[in-house]
Short mmCIF file of N, CA and C in Angstrom, two decimals:
data_model
loop_
_atom_site.label_atom_id
_atom_site.label_comp_id
_atom_site.label_asym_id
_atom_site.label_seq_id
_atom_site.Cartn_x
_atom_site.Cartn_y
_atom_site.Cartn_z
N MET A 9 26.31 -9.48 -0.55
CA MET A 9 25.70 -8.30 -0.88
C MET A 9 24.27 -8.15 -0.33
N ALA A 10 23.88 -6.97 0.25
CA ALA A 10 22.44 -6.76 1.09
C ALA A 10 21.76 -7.13 -0.62
N ILE A 11 20.26 -7.42 0.42
CA ILE A 11 19.12 -7.67 -0.27
C ILE A 11 18.14 -6.91 -0.16
N GLN A 12 17.44 -5.82 -0.77
CA GLN A 12 16.79 -4.65 -0.45
C GLN A 12 14.71 -5.37 -1.13
N ARG A 13 14.14 -5.06 -0.03
CA ARG A 13 12.66 -5.84 -0.30
C ARG A 13 11.81 -4.71 -0.30
N ILE A 14 10.85 -4.46 -1.28
CA ILE A 14 9.96 -3.12 -1.57
C ILE A 14 8.68 -3.65 -1.37
N GLU A 15 7.71 -3.46 -0.53
CA GLU A 15 6.09 -4.06 0.04
C GLU A 15 6.68 -5.43 -0.21
N SER A 16 7.23 -5.99 0.76
CA SER A 16 7.51 -7.42 0.97
C SER A 16 5.96 -7.81 1.72
N GLY A 17 5.39 -8.99 1.36
CA GLY A 17 4.38 -9.40 2.07
C GLY A 17 4.77 -11.00 2.43
N PRO A 18 3.81 -11.46 3.18
CA PRO A 18 4.22 -13.07 3.72
C PRO A 18 4.42 -14.38 2.47
N ARG A 19 4.06 -13.69 1.31
CA ARG A 19 4.17 -14.34 0.55
C ARG A 19 4.93 -14.27 -0.91
N MET A 20 5.08 -13.05 -1.09
CA MET A 20 6.29 -12.34 -2.12
C MET A 20 6.35 -10.95 -1.89
N SER A 21 7.49 -10.36 -2.52
CA SER A 21 7.96 -8.94 -2.72
C SER A 21 7.35 -8.57 -4.03
N LYS A 22 6.96 -7.16 -3.75
CA LYS A 22 6.74 -6.38 -5.50
C LYS A 22 8.19 -6.07 -5.81
N VAL A 23 9.02 -5.99 -5.05
CA VAL A 23 10.59 -5.73 -6.24
C VAL A 23 11.48 -6.38 -4.79
N VAL A 24 12.46 -6.69 -5.49
CA VAL A 24 13.90 -6.94 -4.91
C VAL A 24 14.87 -6.05 -5.43
N VAL A 25 15.80 -5.62 -4.71
CA VAL A 25 17.04 -5.41 -5.30
C VAL A 25 18.45 -6.13 -4.56
N HIS A 26 18.82 -6.62 -5.66
CA HIS A 26 20.20 -7.07 -5.30
C HIS A 26 21.80 -6.12 -6.31
N GLY A 27 22.41 -5.73 -5.37
CA GLY A 27 23.10 -5.23 -6.49
C GLY A 27 22.76 -3.99 -6.71
N ASP A 28 23.16 -4.08 -8.23
CA ASP A 28 22.48 -3.00 -9.00
C ASP A 28 21.53 -3.41 -9.86
N THR A 29 20.64 -4.56 -9.44
CA THR A 29 20.18 -5.05 -10.18
C THR A 29 18.40 -5.10 -9.15
N VAL A 30 17.29 -4.71 -10.40
CA VAL A 30 15.85 -4.10 -9.75
C VAL A 30 15.16 -5.21 -10.40
N TYR A 31 14.31 -6.14 -9.37
CA TYR A 31 13.55 -7.50 -10.02
C TYR A 31 12.07 -6.90 -9.45
N LEU A 32 11.44 -6.89 -10.24
CA LEU A 32 9.71 -6.82 -10.09
C LEU A 32 9.12 -7.93 -10.63
N ALA A 33 7.95 -8.24 -9.43
CA ALA A 33 7.23 -9.47 -8.89
C ALA A 33 6.33 -8.76 -10.48
N GLY A 34 5.46 -9.92 -11.02
CA GLY A 34 4.78 -9.91 -11.89
C GLY A 34 3.09 -8.94 -11.49
N LEU A 35 3.04 -8.30 -12.45
CA LEU A 35 1.94 -7.19 -12.00
C LEU A 35 0.48 -7.14 -12.91
N THR A 36 -0.35 -6.80 -12.29
CA THR A 36 -1.46 -7.07 -12.74
C THR A 36 -2.75 -5.54 -12.47
N ALA A 37 -3.46 -5.61 -13.10
CA ALA A 37 -4.28 -4.27 -12.96
C ALA A 37 -4.79 -4.11 -11.89
N ASN A 38 -5.34 -3.29 -11.30
CA ASN A 38 -6.46 -3.50 -9.96
C ASN A 38 -7.48 -2.42 -10.00
N LYS A 39 -7.07 -1.06 -10.64
CA LYS A 39 -8.26 -0.24 -10.69
C LYS A 39 -8.65 0.04 -12.17
N THR A 40 -8.38 -0.73 -12.92
CA THR A 40 -8.88 -0.81 -14.32
C THR A 40 -9.46 -2.02 -14.53
N VAL A 41 -9.70 -3.56 -13.69
CA VAL A 41 -9.54 -4.70 -14.18
C VAL A 41 -11.24 -4.33 -14.41
N GLY A 42 -11.28 -5.03 -15.76
CA GLY A 42 -12.33 -5.51 -16.34
C GLY A 42 -12.75 -4.59 -17.29
N GLN A 43 -11.93 -3.44 -17.48
CA GLN A 43 -11.64 -2.41 -18.48
C GLN A 43 -10.65 -3.42 -19.96
N SER A 44 -10.48 -2.33 -20.94
CA SER A 44 -9.84 -2.91 -22.09
C SER A 44 -8.39 -2.85 -21.87
N LEU A 45 -7.86 -3.81 -22.81
CA LEU A 45 -6.16 -4.12 -22.51
C LEU A 45 -5.61 -3.05 -22.62
N ALA A 46 -5.82 -2.14 -23.02
CA ALA A 46 -5.24 -0.95 -23.25
C ALA A 46 -5.02 -0.30 -21.39
N GLU A 47 -6.26 0.28 -20.91
CA GLU A 47 -6.35 0.76 -19.94
C GLU A 47 -5.85 -0.09 -19.04
N GLN A 48 -5.98 -1.78 -18.64
CA GLN A 48 -5.07 -2.13 -17.85
C GLN A 48 -3.46 -2.07 -18.31
N SER A 49 -3.03 -2.40 -19.31
CA SER A 49 -1.65 -1.95 -19.97
C SER A 49 -1.10 -0.82 -18.99
N LYS A 50 -2.18 0.32 -19.67
CA LYS A 50 -1.42 2.01 -18.31
C LYS A 50 -1.37 1.68 -17.12
N GLU A 51 -2.27 1.40 -16.90
CA GLU A 51 -1.88 1.29 -15.51
C GLU A 51 -1.02 0.58 -14.95
N ILE A 52 -0.77 -0.73 -15.33
CA ILE A 52 0.37 -1.36 -14.82
C ILE A 52 1.72 -0.98 -15.28
N LEU A 53 2.25 -0.47 -16.15
CA LEU A 53 3.04 0.53 -16.55
C LEU A 53 3.31 2.08 -15.42
N GLY A 54 2.43 2.32 -15.07
CA GLY A 54 2.35 3.40 -14.08
C GLY A 54 2.65 2.75 -13.06
N LEU A 55 2.12 1.07 -12.61
CA LEU A 55 3.13 1.07 -11.28
C LEU A 55 4.61 1.10 -11.69
N ILE A 56 4.83 0.28 -12.49
CA ILE A 56 6.31 -0.37 -12.86
C ILE A 56 7.13 1.14 -12.90
N ASP A 57 6.45 2.32 -13.64
CA ASP A 57 7.41 3.52 -13.19
C ASP A 57 7.86 3.96 -11.33
N GLY A 58 6.52 3.51 -10.94
CA GLY A 58 6.29 4.05 -9.87
C GLY A 58 7.84 3.00 -8.70
N PHE A 59 7.61 1.64 -9.14
CA PHE A 59 8.27 0.70 -8.37
C PHE A 59 9.36 0.71 -8.56
N LEU A 60 9.92 1.20 -10.20
CA LEU A 60 11.34 1.00 -10.44
C LEU A 60 12.08 2.55 -9.62
N ALA A 61 11.09 3.71 -9.40
CA ALA A 61 11.83 5.27 -9.18
C ALA A 61 11.86 4.55 -7.61
N GLN A 62 11.03 3.77 -7.18
CA GLN A 62 11.35 3.69 -5.52
C GLN A 62 12.82 2.85 -5.32
N ALA A 63 13.15 1.74 -6.39
CA ALA A 63 14.36 1.50 -6.32
C ALA A 63 15.52 2.15 -6.99
N GLY A 64 15.35 3.37 -7.15
CA GLY A 64 16.34 3.85 -7.53
C GLY A 64 16.59 3.83 -9.33
N THR A 65 15.71 3.68 -10.20
CA THR A 65 15.74 3.63 -11.26
C THR A 65 14.60 4.06 -12.05
N ASP A 66 14.60 3.61 -13.48
CA ASP A 66 13.67 4.05 -14.56
C ASP A 66 13.52 3.46 -15.65
N LYS A 67 12.57 3.74 -16.22
CA LYS A 67 12.30 2.61 -17.52
C LYS A 67 13.41 2.82 -18.28
N SER A 68 14.08 3.47 -18.74
CA SER A 68 15.53 3.31 -19.82
C SER A 68 16.66 2.66 -18.72
N LYS A 69 16.61 2.11 -18.28
CA LYS A 69 17.06 0.90 -17.55
C LYS A 69 16.86 -0.59 -18.20
N LEU A 70 15.39 -0.81 -18.29
CA LEU A 70 15.06 -1.90 -18.18
C LEU A 70 15.93 -2.70 -19.03
N LEU A 71 16.13 -3.90 -18.62
CA LEU A 71 16.83 -5.13 -19.28
C LEU A 71 16.08 -6.33 -20.04
N GLN A 72 14.72 -6.64 -19.07
CA GLN A 72 13.92 -7.82 -19.37
C GLN A 72 12.69 -7.32 -19.20
N ALA A 73 11.46 -7.79 -20.20
CA ALA A 73 10.45 -7.70 -20.00
C ALA A 73 9.69 -8.82 -20.26
N THR A 74 8.63 -9.50 -19.49
CA THR A 74 7.78 -10.83 -19.89
C THR A 74 6.39 -10.19 -19.90
N ILE A 75 5.72 -10.20 -20.79
CA ILE A 75 4.20 -10.19 -20.95
C ILE A 75 3.26 -10.99 -21.22
N TRP A 76 2.22 -11.22 -20.14
CA TRP A 76 1.27 -12.34 -20.15
C TRP A 76 0.02 -12.30 -20.54
N LEU A 77 -0.57 -12.45 -21.72
CA LEU A 77 -1.86 -11.42 -22.54
C LEU A 77 -2.64 -12.82 -22.29
N SER A 78 -3.82 -12.58 -21.57
CA SER A 78 -4.96 -13.52 -22.17
C SER A 78 -5.52 -14.13 -23.28
N ASP A 79 -5.26 -13.16 -24.22
CA ASP A 79 -5.20 -13.57 -25.59
C ASP A 79 -4.33 -12.77 -26.46
N ILE A 80 -3.78 -13.79 -26.72
CA ILE A 80 -2.72 -13.55 -27.59
C ILE A 80 -2.79 -12.28 -28.91
N ARG A 81 -3.82 -12.49 -29.23
CA ARG A 81 -4.23 -12.21 -30.42
C ARG A 81 -4.80 -10.35 -30.24
N THR A 82 -4.53 -9.87 -29.10
CA THR A 82 -4.71 -8.47 -28.80
C THR A 82 -2.98 -7.85 -28.39
N VAL A 83 -2.45 -8.89 -29.02
CA VAL A 83 -0.96 -8.22 -28.88
C VAL A 83 -0.35 -6.77 -29.44
N ASP A 84 -1.36 -6.48 -30.66
CA ASP A 84 -0.93 -5.43 -31.36
C ASP A 84 -2.10 -4.07 -30.69
N GLU A 85 -2.99 -3.95 -29.64
CA GLU A 85 -3.50 -3.32 -28.95
C GLU A 85 -2.30 -3.41 -27.83
N PHE A 86 -1.34 -4.18 -27.24
CA PHE A 86 -0.97 -3.98 -25.86
C PHE A 86 0.45 -2.98 -26.78
N ASN A 87 0.89 -3.54 -27.90
CA ASN A 87 2.12 -3.07 -28.58
C ASN A 87 1.92 -1.41 -28.63
N LYS A 88 1.10 -0.75 -28.62
CA LYS A 88 0.60 0.59 -29.01
C LYS A 88 0.81 0.97 -27.93
N VAL A 89 0.68 0.76 -26.54
CA VAL A 89 0.31 0.74 -25.02
C VAL A 89 2.05 1.19 -25.12
N TRP A 90 2.84 0.10 -25.16
CA TRP A 90 4.33 -0.29 -24.88
C TRP A 90 5.23 0.50 -25.62
N ASP A 91 4.65 0.77 -26.85
CA ASP A 91 5.66 1.80 -27.84
C ASP A 91 5.66 3.32 -27.23
N ALA A 92 4.51 3.56 -26.71
CA ALA A 92 4.14 4.97 -26.25
C ALA A 92 4.58 5.32 -25.09
N TRP A 93 5.19 4.42 -24.19
CA TRP A 93 5.40 4.39 -22.71
C TRP A 93 7.01 3.63 -22.80
N ALA A 94 7.59 2.78 -23.52
CA ALA A 94 8.87 2.78 -24.05
C ALA A 94 9.78 3.61 -24.15
N VAL A 95 11.09 3.60 -23.44
CA VAL A 95 12.01 4.61 -24.19
C VAL A 95 12.49 3.82 -25.11
N ALA A 96 12.86 4.84 -26.58
CA ALA A 96 13.08 4.38 -27.50
C ALA A 96 14.88 4.34 -27.78
N GLY A 97 15.29 3.31 -28.21
CA GLY A 97 16.54 3.26 -28.34
C GLY A 97 16.99 2.45 -27.11
N GLN A 98 16.10 2.41 -26.26
CA GLN A 98 16.32 1.50 -24.89
C GLN A 98 15.59 0.23 -24.83
N MET A 99 15.22 -0.30 -25.73
CA MET A 99 14.54 -1.67 -25.24
C MET A 99 14.93 -2.77 -24.85
N PRO A 100 13.80 -3.38 -23.66
CA PRO A 100 14.43 -4.58 -23.64
C PRO A 100 14.44 -6.34 -23.98
N ALA A 101 15.30 -7.00 -23.66
CA ALA A 101 15.06 -8.01 -23.91
C ALA A 101 13.62 -8.12 -23.80
N ARG A 102 12.50 -8.94 -24.97
CA ARG A 102 10.87 -9.22 -23.97
C ARG A 102 10.68 -10.38 -24.62
N ALA A 103 9.53 -10.85 -24.04
CA ALA A 103 8.88 -12.26 -24.77
C ALA A 103 7.68 -11.56 -24.22
N CYS A 104 6.77 -12.25 -24.77
CA CYS A 104 5.38 -11.71 -24.86
C CYS A 104 4.73 -13.17 -25.05
N ILE A 105 3.63 -13.93 -24.18
CA ILE A 105 2.77 -14.98 -24.16
C ILE A 105 1.42 -14.82 -23.74
N GLU A 106 0.82 -16.13 -24.37
CA GLU A 106 -0.66 -16.15 -23.69
C GLU A 106 -0.67 -16.86 -22.71
N ALA A 107 -1.55 -16.47 -21.67
CA ALA A 107 -1.45 -17.70 -20.49
C ALA A 107 -3.42 -17.19 -20.11
N LEU A 108 -3.33 -18.22 -19.28
CA LEU A 108 -4.77 -17.93 -18.24
C LEU A 108 -4.19 -16.94 -17.51
N LEU A 109 -4.91 -16.11 -16.93
CA LEU A 109 -4.38 -14.80 -15.85
C LEU A 109 -5.65 -15.14 -14.53
N GLN A 110 -5.49 -14.74 -13.64
CA GLN A 110 -6.18 -14.88 -12.41
C GLN A 110 -7.63 -14.41 -12.61
N GLY A 111 -8.34 -14.89 -13.92
CA GLY A 111 -9.35 -14.60 -13.64
C GLY A 111 -9.86 -13.71 -14.85
N PRO A 112 -11.41 -13.72 -15.85
CA PRO A 112 -11.32 -13.38 -16.98
C PRO A 112 -11.14 -11.89 -16.96
N ASP A 113 -11.27 -11.17 -15.90
CA ASP A 113 -11.35 -9.87 -16.39
C ASP A 113 -9.79 -9.36 -16.10
N LYS A 114 -8.89 -10.10 -16.01
CA LYS A 114 -7.63 -9.38 -15.85
C LYS A 114 -7.03 -9.81 -17.52
N LYS A 115 -6.51 -8.68 -18.29
CA LYS A 115 -6.17 -9.36 -19.36
C LYS A 115 -5.00 -9.62 -19.49
N ILE A 116 -3.81 -8.86 -18.79
CA ILE A 116 -2.80 -8.90 -18.53
C ILE A 116 -1.61 -8.70 -17.52
N GLU A 117 -0.86 -9.32 -17.62
CA GLU A 117 0.31 -9.53 -16.45
C GLU A 117 1.53 -8.83 -17.10
N ILE A 118 2.49 -8.25 -16.13
CA ILE A 118 3.92 -7.69 -16.61
C ILE A 118 4.91 -7.84 -15.56
N GLN A 119 6.03 -8.66 -16.21
CA GLN A 119 7.20 -8.27 -15.22
C GLN A 119 8.42 -8.03 -15.72
N VAL A 120 9.16 -6.82 -15.11
CA VAL A 120 10.08 -6.32 -15.79
C VAL A 120 11.63 -6.53 -14.74
N THR A 121 12.54 -6.46 -15.08
CA THR A 121 13.91 -6.53 -14.30
C THR A 121 14.77 -5.41 -15.32
N ALA A 122 15.14 -4.44 -14.11
CA ALA A 122 16.29 -3.33 -14.38
C ALA A 122 17.59 -2.80 -13.94
N ALA A 123 18.43 -2.57 -14.37
CA ALA A 123 19.72 -2.00 -13.92
C ALA A 123 19.25 -0.66 -13.02
N ARG A 124 20.19 -0.43 -12.15
CA ARG A 124 19.97 0.85 -11.48
C ARG A 124 21.09 1.84 -11.64
#
């Protein structure tokens, strides 16, 4: 079975497609670094929408999501953004974890897997 890689570099690919499964790398904010968790979350979810579209799928087919927060006490702020973005009735299996991220200005990282 062929493997498709999207935005592949020397260290990683942003997206890997194997069969009908689409794996996204963990994504962090770029344009909104240093801004609120909500703004960073919206940017990342927009990136996810774009990468899923490139792979021939969309957020209604999410299978799994892992969210890393720099401060777990901000989970309610994130959940408001997530709930507005995610497709009701099509929620993936999800984990939300506190972790040290790539510097103090990055508040969140999100990784998802989807079906096509």
